[in-house]
C-alpha cells in the first residue's frame, strides 16, 4: 500500500473525545474503544481515510496526556548548562531517556507519533475549565514543531466553556480554533475541519481541498440514496392493496395483515437507512421507531403516532373519487374502499377498462379492497425524513439513540401528496408487497421523481447552521 500523503495525529488530555472524533470522521462506530473512564486509549491506533485514489490521509489516535506538568519540569532538568536546544531536539532527548519508557510512557507515545506526523488536532472537552495542565500540554506539543489545530468538542452541552477556551488559545498564539461536536457535528463540519487544516498546511492545501470536496459529494449522494430508500417505501405502501370478502371477520383479518406488511416494510427501510449511514439498529430510540418487539408493532397505526407528527386522519385514499362510486371508512389509519375505488381515486388516474372491470366484478360479488390511508402515508414520509435528517447530524461516537421530534414545517402534513404517490395508488403492481410485482420503467421514473422531491423538501426545511 502506498504511503499516505498526509499524516495527522489526534492528541489531547485524557477523556476529551479523541477516539470519538475519529469515529465520526471515518464514520466507523467500531474504531477504537470509547468509555467514560479516563485512559481508555493506551496505544497509538491508526486509520486511513481515502477520498479518491490520489487523496489519502492517515489519522492516528493517541493516548491521553496525564502528567504534562511533571514532564515539562523533567524536560527542563534534562537541559545541560549552556545548551540551547530547540523544541524538537529537546523532545528527541526526552524520548531517548529512561523516563520515556517508564513514568512518562504515555506522553512519550504521543510526542513520538506527533514528530512522525505533519500536524495534529488538539481535542478539548469544552465543558472543562482551562487549567495549567492544559497550557503545559500545549507547550509540550508545540515543542514538536508541528502545526496544531485546537478542536472544541462537546460544544452542544449546555454548560460548555467554548469562549473561555478560544480566549486561552488566542493568548497562546493559536487562532485557528474549530468547534466540532463529535456527538452532533454540523453538516459542514468536515469541510470546516479540512479548511482549517489547509490554512495551517499550505503545502497540502490542494490535497485537503480535494478531500473536502469529495466528502461533500459523498454526503450529497448519501442523502439522495436515502431519499430513494424512502421513496421506494412510500410507493410500495401507496400501491399496496388487499382484496377481501365483505364479511367483518375477513375484513378484520385482512386489515391486520395489511398493517403488518406496512410495519415490516417500514422496518426494512429504516434498517436500510441505518446501514447507509453506517449506524447500528440499536441507534434508534425504542419509544419512537423501534425495529423489533411489540412496541414497534403498536406504533405506526396508533392514533397517537399520527397526532405526535401533527398529521390528521383523512377520510381515506379514495376521497374525491367519482361521486357515488366509492365510500371509504377510516379504520385505524386504513381505508376500506368499494371495488372500483382506489386506482382512479387520489390522483384521478384512469387505469384501463380491463383492470377496472375486474374491480367492478369484485364489488358485485361483495368484495372490498383495503389500502393505506393518506394520513399513514404522510406519517411514513415524515418519519423517514426525520430519520434521514437525524442520521445526517449524528456523530458515530453518539451513544444515546436517535429520537425524532415533530417537524416544524407543514411539508408532508397538509400539502397535497406528490403525484408519484397518487399514481402509485392506481398501480397495484408497483408494490413489492403485492403479488405480481412489476418494477417497470414507469415505476423507476416515478421513484426517481419522488426521491428528488424528498431531497428538495429536506433542503428547504434544513435549519440554518
Coordinates of C-alpha atoms in Angstrom, one line a residue:
X1 CA 0.0 0.0 0.0
X2 CA 1.4 3.4 -0.9
X3 CA 2.3 5.8 1.8
X4 CA -0.4 8.3 2.8
X5 CA 0.1 11.8 1.5
X6 CA -0.7 13.3 4.9
X7 CA -0.4 12.1 8.5
X8 CA -2.3 13.7 11.3
X9 CA -2.2 12.8 15.0
X10 CA -5.2 13.4 17.3
X11 CA -3.9 14.4 20.7
X12 CA -5.1 15.9 23.9
X13 CA -5.8 15.3 27.6
X14 CA -7.3 12.1 28.8
X15 CA -11.0 11.5 28.0
X16 CA -11.6 14.6 25.8
X17 CA -13.1 12.6 22.9
X18 CA -10.2 11.9 20.6
X19 CA -11.4 8.4 19.7
X20 CA -14.9 9.7 19.3
X21 CA -13.7 12.3 16.8
X22 CA -12.0 9.7 14.7
X23 CA -15.1 7.5 14.8
X24 CA -17.1 10.4 13.4
X25 CA -14.6 11.5 10.8
X26 CA -14.2 7.9 9.5
X27 CA -17.9 7.0 10.0
X28 CA -16.7 3.9 11.8
X29 CA -18.6 3.3 15.1
X30 CA -16.3 0.4 15.9
X31 CA -13.0 2.3 15.7
X32 CA -11.1 2.2 19.0
X33 CA -12.7 2.0 22.4
X34 CA -14.9 4.7 23.9
X35 CA -15.8 4.8 27.6
X36 CA -16.4 7.4 30.3
X37 CA -13.4 6.2 32.3
X38 CA -10.1 8.1 31.6
X39 CA -7.2 6.4 29.9
X40 CA -9.3 4.2 27.7
X41 CA -6.9 4.5 24.7
X42 CA -3.5 3.2 25.9
X43 CA -1.7 2.8 22.5
X44 CA -1.5 4.6 19.2
X45 CA -4.1 3.4 16.7
X46 CA -4.2 4.4 13.0
X47 CA -6.8 4.5 10.3
X48 CA -6.6 5.6 6.7
X49 CA -9.2 7.8 5.1
X50 CA -9.2 7.6 1.3
X51 CA -11.1 10.2 -0.7
X52 CA -10.2 9.0 -4.2
X53 CA -7.0 7.2 -5.3
X54 CA -4.8 10.3 -5.0
X55 CA -6.2 11.8 -1.8
X56 CA -5.4 9.8 1.4
X57 CA -4.9 10.9 5.0
X58 CA -3.8 8.7 7.8
X59 CA -5.2 9.6 11.2
X60 CA -3.6 8.4 14.5
X61 CA -5.5 8.1 17.8
X62 CA -3.1 8.7 20.7
X63 CA -3.3 8.0 24.4
X64 CA -4.4 10.9 26.7
X65 CA -1.7 13.0 28.2
X66 CA -1.9 12.7 32.0
X67 CA 1.1 14.2 33.6
X68 CA 2.2 17.2 31.5
X69 CA 3.2 19.4 34.4
X70 CA 5.8 16.9 35.7
X71 CA 7.0 16.1 32.2
X72 CA 7.6 19.7 31.3
X73 CA 9.7 20.1 34.5
X74 CA 11.6 17.0 33.6
X75 CA 12.5 18.3 30.2
X76 CA 13.8 21.5 31.8
X77 CA 16.1 19.4 34.0
X78 CA 17.4 17.4 31.0
X79 CA 18.9 20.6 29.6
X80 CA 22.6 20.9 30.4
X81 CA 24.0 24.3 31.4
X82 CA 24.8 26.4 28.4
X83 CA 22.9 24.2 25.9
X84 CA 20.0 25.8 24.0
X85 CA 18.2 23.0 22.1
X86 CA 15.2 23.8 20.1
X87 CA 11.8 22.1 20.8
X88 CA 12.2 19.0 18.6
X89 CA 15.7 18.4 19.9
X90 CA 14.5 18.6 23.5
X91 CA 11.7 16.1 22.7
X92 CA 14.1 13.7 21.0
X93 CA 16.4 13.9 24.0
X94 CA 13.5 13.0 26.3
X95 CA 12.5 10.1 24.0
X96 CA 16.0 8.7 24.4
X97 CA 15.8 8.9 28.2
X98 CA 14.8 6.1 30.6
X99 CA 11.7 8.0 31.8
X100 CA 10.2 7.8 28.3
X101 CA 9.8 4.1 28.9
X102 CA 8.7 4.4 32.5
X103 CA 6.9 7.2 34.3
X104 CA 6.1 9.2 31.1
X105 CA 5.5 6.3 28.8
X106 CA 2.0 7.6 27.7
X107 CA 3.3 11.1 26.9
X108 CA 6.3 9.6 25.1
X109 CA 4.0 7.7 22.7
X110 CA 2.1 10.9 22.0
X111 CA 5.1 13.0 21.3
X112 CA 6.8 10.3 19.2
X113 CA 3.8 10.0 17.0
X114 CA 3.4 13.8 16.6
X115 CA 7.1 14.0 15.5
X116 CA 6.2 11.4 12.8
X117 CA 3.1 13.4 11.6
X118 CA 2.5 16.5 9.6
X119 CA 0.1 18.1 12.0
X120 CA -2.1 17.4 15.0
X121 CA -5.7 18.1 16.2
X122 CA -5.6 19.1 19.9
X123 CA -9.0 17.8 21.1
X124 CA -10.5 19.8 24.0
X125 CA -13.5 19.0 26.1
X126 CA -15.2 22.4 26.0
X127 CA -17.0 21.6 29.3
X128 CA -13.8 21.6 31.2
X129 CA -12.2 24.7 32.8
X130 CA -8.9 26.0 31.3
X131 CA -6.2 24.7 33.7
X132 CA -2.5 24.9 34.0
X133 CA -2.1 21.3 32.9
X134 CA -3.7 22.2 29.5
X135 CA -1.2 25.0 28.9
X136 CA 1.7 22.7 29.8
X137 CA 0.3 20.1 27.4
X138 CA 0.2 22.6 24.6
X139 CA 3.8 23.7 25.4
X140 CA 4.9 20.1 25.1
X141 CA 3.1 19.6 21.9
X142 CA 4.3 22.9 20.4
X143 CA 7.9 21.7 21.1
X144 CA 7.5 19.1 18.4
X145 CA 7.3 21.8 15.8
X146 CA 4.2 20.6 14.1
X147 CA 1.1 22.8 13.4
X148 CA -1.7 22.3 16.0
X149 CA -5.4 22.8 15.4
X150 CA -7.4 23.0 18.6
X151 CA -10.8 21.3 18.3
X152 CA -13.5 22.1 20.8
X153 CA -15.6 19.0 21.5
X154 CA -19.0 18.8 23.3
X155 CA -20.0 22.3 22.3
X156 CA -23.6 21.2 22.3
X157 CA -23.5 20.7 26.0
X158 CA -25.4 23.3 28.0
X159 CA -22.5 24.3 30.2
X160 CA -19.7 24.4 27.8
X161 CA -16.9 26.9 28.1
X162 CA -16.1 27.4 24.4
X163 CA -15.4 31.1 24.6
X164 CA -13.1 30.7 27.5
X165 CA -11.1 28.2 25.5
X166 CA -11.0 30.4 22.5
X167 CA -9.6 33.2 24.6
X168 CA -7.0 30.9 26.1
X169 CA -5.9 29.6 22.7
X170 CA -5.6 33.1 21.4
X171 CA -3.2 34.0 24.3
X172 CA -1.1 31.0 23.3
X173 CA -1.0 32.1 19.6
X174 CA -3.5 29.5 18.4
X175 CA -6.1 31.5 16.5
X176 CA -7.5 28.8 14.1
X177 CA -9.8 27.1 16.5
X178 CA -12.6 24.7 15.3
X179 CA -15.9 23.7 17.0
X180 CA -16.7 20.1 16.2
X181 CA -19.0 18.2 18.4
X182 CA -18.4 14.5 17.9
X183 CA -21.9 13.6 19.1
X184 CA -23.8 16.1 16.9
X185 CA -21.4 17.5 14.3
X186 CA -22.6 20.3 11.9
X187 CA -23.4 19.2 8.4
X188 CA -20.5 21.2 7.1
X189 CA -18.2 20.2 10.0
X190 CA -15.8 18.1 7.8
X191 CA -15.5 21.0 5.3
X192 CA -14.6 23.4 8.1
X193 CA -12.1 21.0 9.6
X194 CA -10.2 20.4 6.3
X195 CA -10.4 24.1 5.6
X196 CA -8.7 25.0 8.8
X197 CA -6.1 22.3 8.2
X198 CA -5.5 23.8 4.7
X199 CA -4.7 27.2 6.4
X200 CA -2.1 25.5 8.6
X201 CA -0.6 23.2 6.0
X202 CA -0.2 25.3 2.9
X203 CA 1.9 22.6 1.1
X204 CA -1.1 20.2 1.4
X205 CA -3.8 22.7 0.7
X206 CA -4.8 21.2 -2.7
X207 CA -5.0 17.8 -1.2
X208 CA -7.1 18.9 1.7
X209 CA -9.5 20.9 -0.6
X210 CA -9.9 17.8 -2.8
X211 CA -10.7 15.7 0.2
X212 CA -13.3 18.2 1.4
X213 CA -14.9 18.4 -2.0
X214 CA -15.1 14.6 -2.3
X215 CA -16.6 14.2 1.2
X216 CA -19.2 16.9 0.4
X217 CA -20.1 15.0 -2.8
X218 CA -20.4 11.7 -0.9
X219 CA -22.7 13.4 1.7
X220 CA -25.0 14.6 -1.1
X221 CA -25.0 11.2 -2.7
X222 CA -25.9 9.6 0.6
X223 CA -28.8 11.9 1.0
X224 CA -30.1 11.1 -2.5
X225 CA -29.6 7.4 -1.9
X226 CA -31.5 7.8 1.4
X227 CA -34.4 9.6 -0.3
X228 CA -34.6 6.7 -2.8
X229 CA -34.9 4.2 0.0
X230 CA -37.7 6.3 1.5
X231 CA -39.4 6.9 -1.8
X232 CA -39.4 3.1 -2.5
X233 CA -41.1 2.6 0.8
X234 CA -43.8 5.2 0.0
X235 CA -44.6 3.8 -3.4
X236 CA -44.8 0.2 -2.0
X237 CA -47.2 1.4 0.7
X238 CA -49.3 3.6 -1.6
X239 CA -49.7 0.8 -4.2
X240 CA -50.4 -1.9 -1.6
X241 CA -54.0 -3.3 -1.6
X242 CA -55.7 -6.4 -0.4
X243 CA -59.0 -7.7 -1.8
X244 CA -61.2 -9.4 0.8
X245 CA -64.7 -10.7 1.1
X246 CA -67.0 -8.3 2.8
X247 CA -67.6 -10.3 6.0
X248 CA -66.5 -8.5 9.1
X249 CA -64.1 -11.3 10.3
X250 CA -62.4 -11.4 6.9
X251 CA -62.0 -7.7 6.8
X252 CA -60.6 -7.6 10.3
X253 CA -58.1 -10.3 9.4
X254 CA -57.0 -8.6 6.2
X255 CA -56.7 -5.3 8.0
X256 CA -54.2 -6.9 10.4
X257 CA -52.3 -8.4 7.5
X258 CA -52.0 -5.1 5.7
X259 CA -50.9 -3.3 8.8
X260 CA -48.2 -5.9 9.5
X261 CA -47.0 -5.7 5.9
X262 CA -46.6 -1.9 6.1
X263 CA -44.9 -2.1 9.5
X264 CA -42.4 -4.6 8.3
X265 CA -41.8 -2.6 5.1
X266 CA -41.1 0.5 7.2
X267 CA -38.8 -1.6 9.4
X268 CA -36.8 -2.7 6.3
X269 CA -36.5 0.9 5.0
X270 CA -35.3 2.1 8.4
X271 CA -32.7 -0.6 8.7
X272 CA -31.5 0.3 5.2
X273 CA -31.1 3.9 6.2
X274 CA -29.1 2.9 9.3
X275 CA -26.8 0.8 7.2
X276 CA -26.4 3.5 4.5
X277 CA -25.2 5.9 7.2
X278 CA -23.2 3.2 8.9
X279 CA -25.1 3.1 12.1
X280 CA -26.4 0.1 14.1
X281 CA -30.1 -0.9 14.8
X282 CA -29.6 0.0 18.4
X283 CA -29.0 3.6 17.4
X284 CA -32.8 4.1 17.2
X285 CA -34.9 5.2 20.2
X286 CA -37.3 2.4 21.3
X287 CA -40.1 4.7 22.0
X288 CA -40.4 6.2 18.6
X289 CA -39.2 3.9 15.8
X290 CA -38.2 0.6 17.4
X291 CA -37.1 -2.0 15.0
X292 CA -38.3 -5.1 16.8
X293 CA -40.7 -6.1 19.6
X294 CA -44.3 -5.4 20.4
X295 CA -43.9 -1.7 20.9
X296 CA -42.9 -1.3 17.3
X297 CA -45.9 -3.3 16.3
X298 CA -48.2 -0.8 18.1
X299 CA -46.6 2.4 16.8
X300 CA -47.3 3.0 13.2
X301 CA -51.1 2.7 13.2
X302 CA -51.7 4.1 16.7
X303 CA -53.7 7.4 16.6
X304 CA -51.1 8.9 18.9
X305 CA -48.4 8.4 16.3
X306 CA -50.3 10.5 13.9
X307 CA -51.0 13.1 16.5
X308 CA -47.4 13.3 17.5
X309 CA -46.4 14.1 14.0
X310 CA -49.2 16.6 13.5
X311 CA -51.0 14.5 10.9
X312 CA -54.8 14.5 10.7
X313 CA -56.6 11.3 9.8
X314 CA -58.2 11.7 6.4
X315 CA -61.3 10.1 5.0
X316 CA -59.5 7.5 3.0
X317 CA -57.4 7.0 -0.1
X318 CA -60.4 7.3 -2.4
X319 CA -61.6 10.6 -1.1
X320 CA -62.7 12.8 -4.0
X321 CA -63.2 9.9 -6.4
X322 CA -66.2 9.7 -8.7
X323 CA -69.3 10.7 -6.9
X324 CA -71.1 7.7 -5.6
X325 CA -68.6 5.2 -6.9
X326 CA -66.8 4.6 -3.6
X327 CA -67.3 5.2 0.1
X328 CA -64.3 4.8 2.4
X329 CA -64.3 4.3 6.1
X330 CA -61.3 5.3 8.1
X331 CA -60.4 2.4 10.3
X332 CA -57.3 3.0 12.5
X333 CA -55.4 4.6 9.7
X334 CA -56.6 2.3 6.9
X335 CA -59.2 2.8 4.2
X336 CA -61.9 0.3 3.3
X337 CA -62.9 1.1 -0.2
X338 CA -65.5 -0.3 -2.6
X339 CA -64.4 -2.3 -5.6
X340 CA -63.8 0.3 -8.3
X341 CA -62.2 2.8 -6.0
X342 CA -58.6 3.2 -5.2
X343 CA -56.9 3.4 -8.6
X344 CA -58.9 6.2 -10.1
X345 CA -59.0 7.8 -6.7
X346 CA -56.4 10.0 -5.2
X347 CA -54.8 11.4 -8.3
X348 CA -57.8 10.8 -10.6
X349 CA -55.6 8.5 -12.7
X350 CA -57.6 6.2 -15.0
X351 CA -56.2 2.7 -15.1
X352 CA -57.9 1.0 -18.0
X353 CA -61.1 -0.9 -18.7
X354 CA -59.8 -4.4 -18.1
X355 CA -58.4 -3.8 -14.6
X356 CA -61.4 -1.5 -13.6
X357 CA -63.8 -4.2 -14.9
X358 CA -62.2 -6.8 -12.6
X359 CA -62.7 -4.5 -9.7
X360 CA -66.3 -3.8 -10.5
X361 CA -66.9 -7.5 -10.7
X362 CA -65.3 -7.9 -7.3
X363 CA -67.6 -5.2 -5.9
X364 CA -70.6 -7.0 -7.3
X365 CA -69.5 -10.2 -5.6
X366 CA -69.3 -8.3 -2.3
X367 CA -65.5 -7.9 -2.2
X368 CA -63.7 -5.0 -0.6
X369 CA -60.3 -3.5 -1.1
X370 CA -58.0 -2.3 1.7
X371 CA -55.3 0.2 1.2
X372 CA -53.1 2.5 3.3
X373 CA -54.8 5.8 4.2
X374 CA -53.2 9.1 3.2
X375 CA -52.6 10.0 6.8
X376 CA -50.5 6.9 7.3
X377 CA -48.5 7.7 4.1
X378 CA -47.9 11.2 5.5
X379 CA -46.7 9.7 8.7
X380 CA -44.3 7.3 6.9
X381 CA -42.9 10.2 4.9
X382 CA -42.4 12.4 7.9
X383 CA -40.7 9.7 10.0
X384 CA -38.4 8.8 7.1
X385 CA -37.5 12.4 6.6
X386 CA -36.9 12.9 10.3
X387 CA -34.7 9.8 10.4
X388 CA -32.5 10.9 7.5
X389 CA -32.0 14.3 9.0
X390 CA -31.2 12.9 12.4
X391 CA -28.6 10.4 10.9
X392 CA -27.0 13.2 8.9
X393 CA -26.4 15.2 12.1
X394 CA -25.4 12.2 14.3
X395 CA -21.8 11.5 15.1
X396 CA -20.6 7.9 15.1
X397 CA -19.5 8.4 18.7
X398 CA -23.0 9.2 19.9
X399 CA -24.4 6.7 22.5
X400 CA -27.9 7.9 23.0
X401 CA -30.3 6.5 20.5
X402 CA -31.9 8.8 17.9
X403 CA -35.1 10.4 19.0
X404 CA -37.4 12.2 16.5
X405 CA -39.2 15.4 17.0
X406 CA -42.3 16.8 15.3
X407 CA -41.3 18.7 12.2
X408 CA -41.8 22.4 12.5
X409 CA -42.9 23.0 8.9
X410 CA -46.1 21.9 7.1
X411 CA -44.5 19.8 4.4
X412 CA -46.0 16.3 4.1
X413 CA -48.5 17.1 6.9
X414 CA -51.2 19.0 5.0
X415 CA -50.0 19.8 1.5
X416 CA -51.1 17.6 -1.4
X417 CA -49.3 14.3 -1.7
X418 CA -46.8 14.2 -4.6
X419 CA -48.0 13.0 -8.0
X420 CA -45.8 9.9 -7.8
X421 CA -47.8 8.6 -4.8
X422 CA -51.1 9.5 -6.4
X423 CA -50.2 7.4 -9.4
X424 CA -48.9 4.6 -7.3
X425 CA -52.4 4.2 -5.9
X426 CA -53.6 3.3 -9.4
X427 CA -50.9 0.7 -10.0
X428 CA -51.0 -2.2 -7.5
X429 CA -48.2 -4.0 -9.5
X430 CA -45.8 -1.2 -8.3
X431 CA -45.9 -2.5 -4.7
X432 CA -43.4 -5.2 -3.9
X433 CA -45.9 -6.2 -1.1
X434 CA -48.5 -7.3 -3.7
X435 CA -48.5 -10.4 -5.9
X436 CA -47.3 -9.9 -9.4
X437 CA -45.0 -7.0 -8.5
X438 CA -43.5 -5.3 -11.6
X439 CA -40.7 -2.8 -11.3
X440 CA -41.3 -1.3 -14.7
X441 CA -39.8 1.8 -16.3
X442 CA -42.7 4.0 -15.3
X443 CA -42.2 3.0 -11.6
X444 CA -38.5 3.7 -11.9
X445 CA -39.2 7.1 -13.3
X446 CA -41.7 8.0 -10.6
X447 CA -39.4 6.6 -7.9
X448 CA -36.6 8.9 -9.0
X449 CA -39.1 11.8 -9.2
X450 CA -40.3 11.2 -5.7
X451 CA -36.8 10.9 -4.4
X452 CA -35.8 14.2 -5.9
X453 CA -39.0 15.7 -4.4
X454 CA -38.0 14.5 -0.9
X455 CA -34.4 15.8 -1.3
X456 CA -35.6 19.2 -2.3
X457 CA -38.1 19.2 0.6
X458 CA -35.3 18.4 3.1
X459 CA -33.0 21.0 1.6
X460 CA -35.7 23.7 2.1
X461 CA -36.6 22.5 5.6
X462 CA -32.9 22.3 6.8
X463 CA -32.2 24.7 9.7
X464 CA -29.5 27.3 9.4
X465 CA -26.2 26.1 10.8

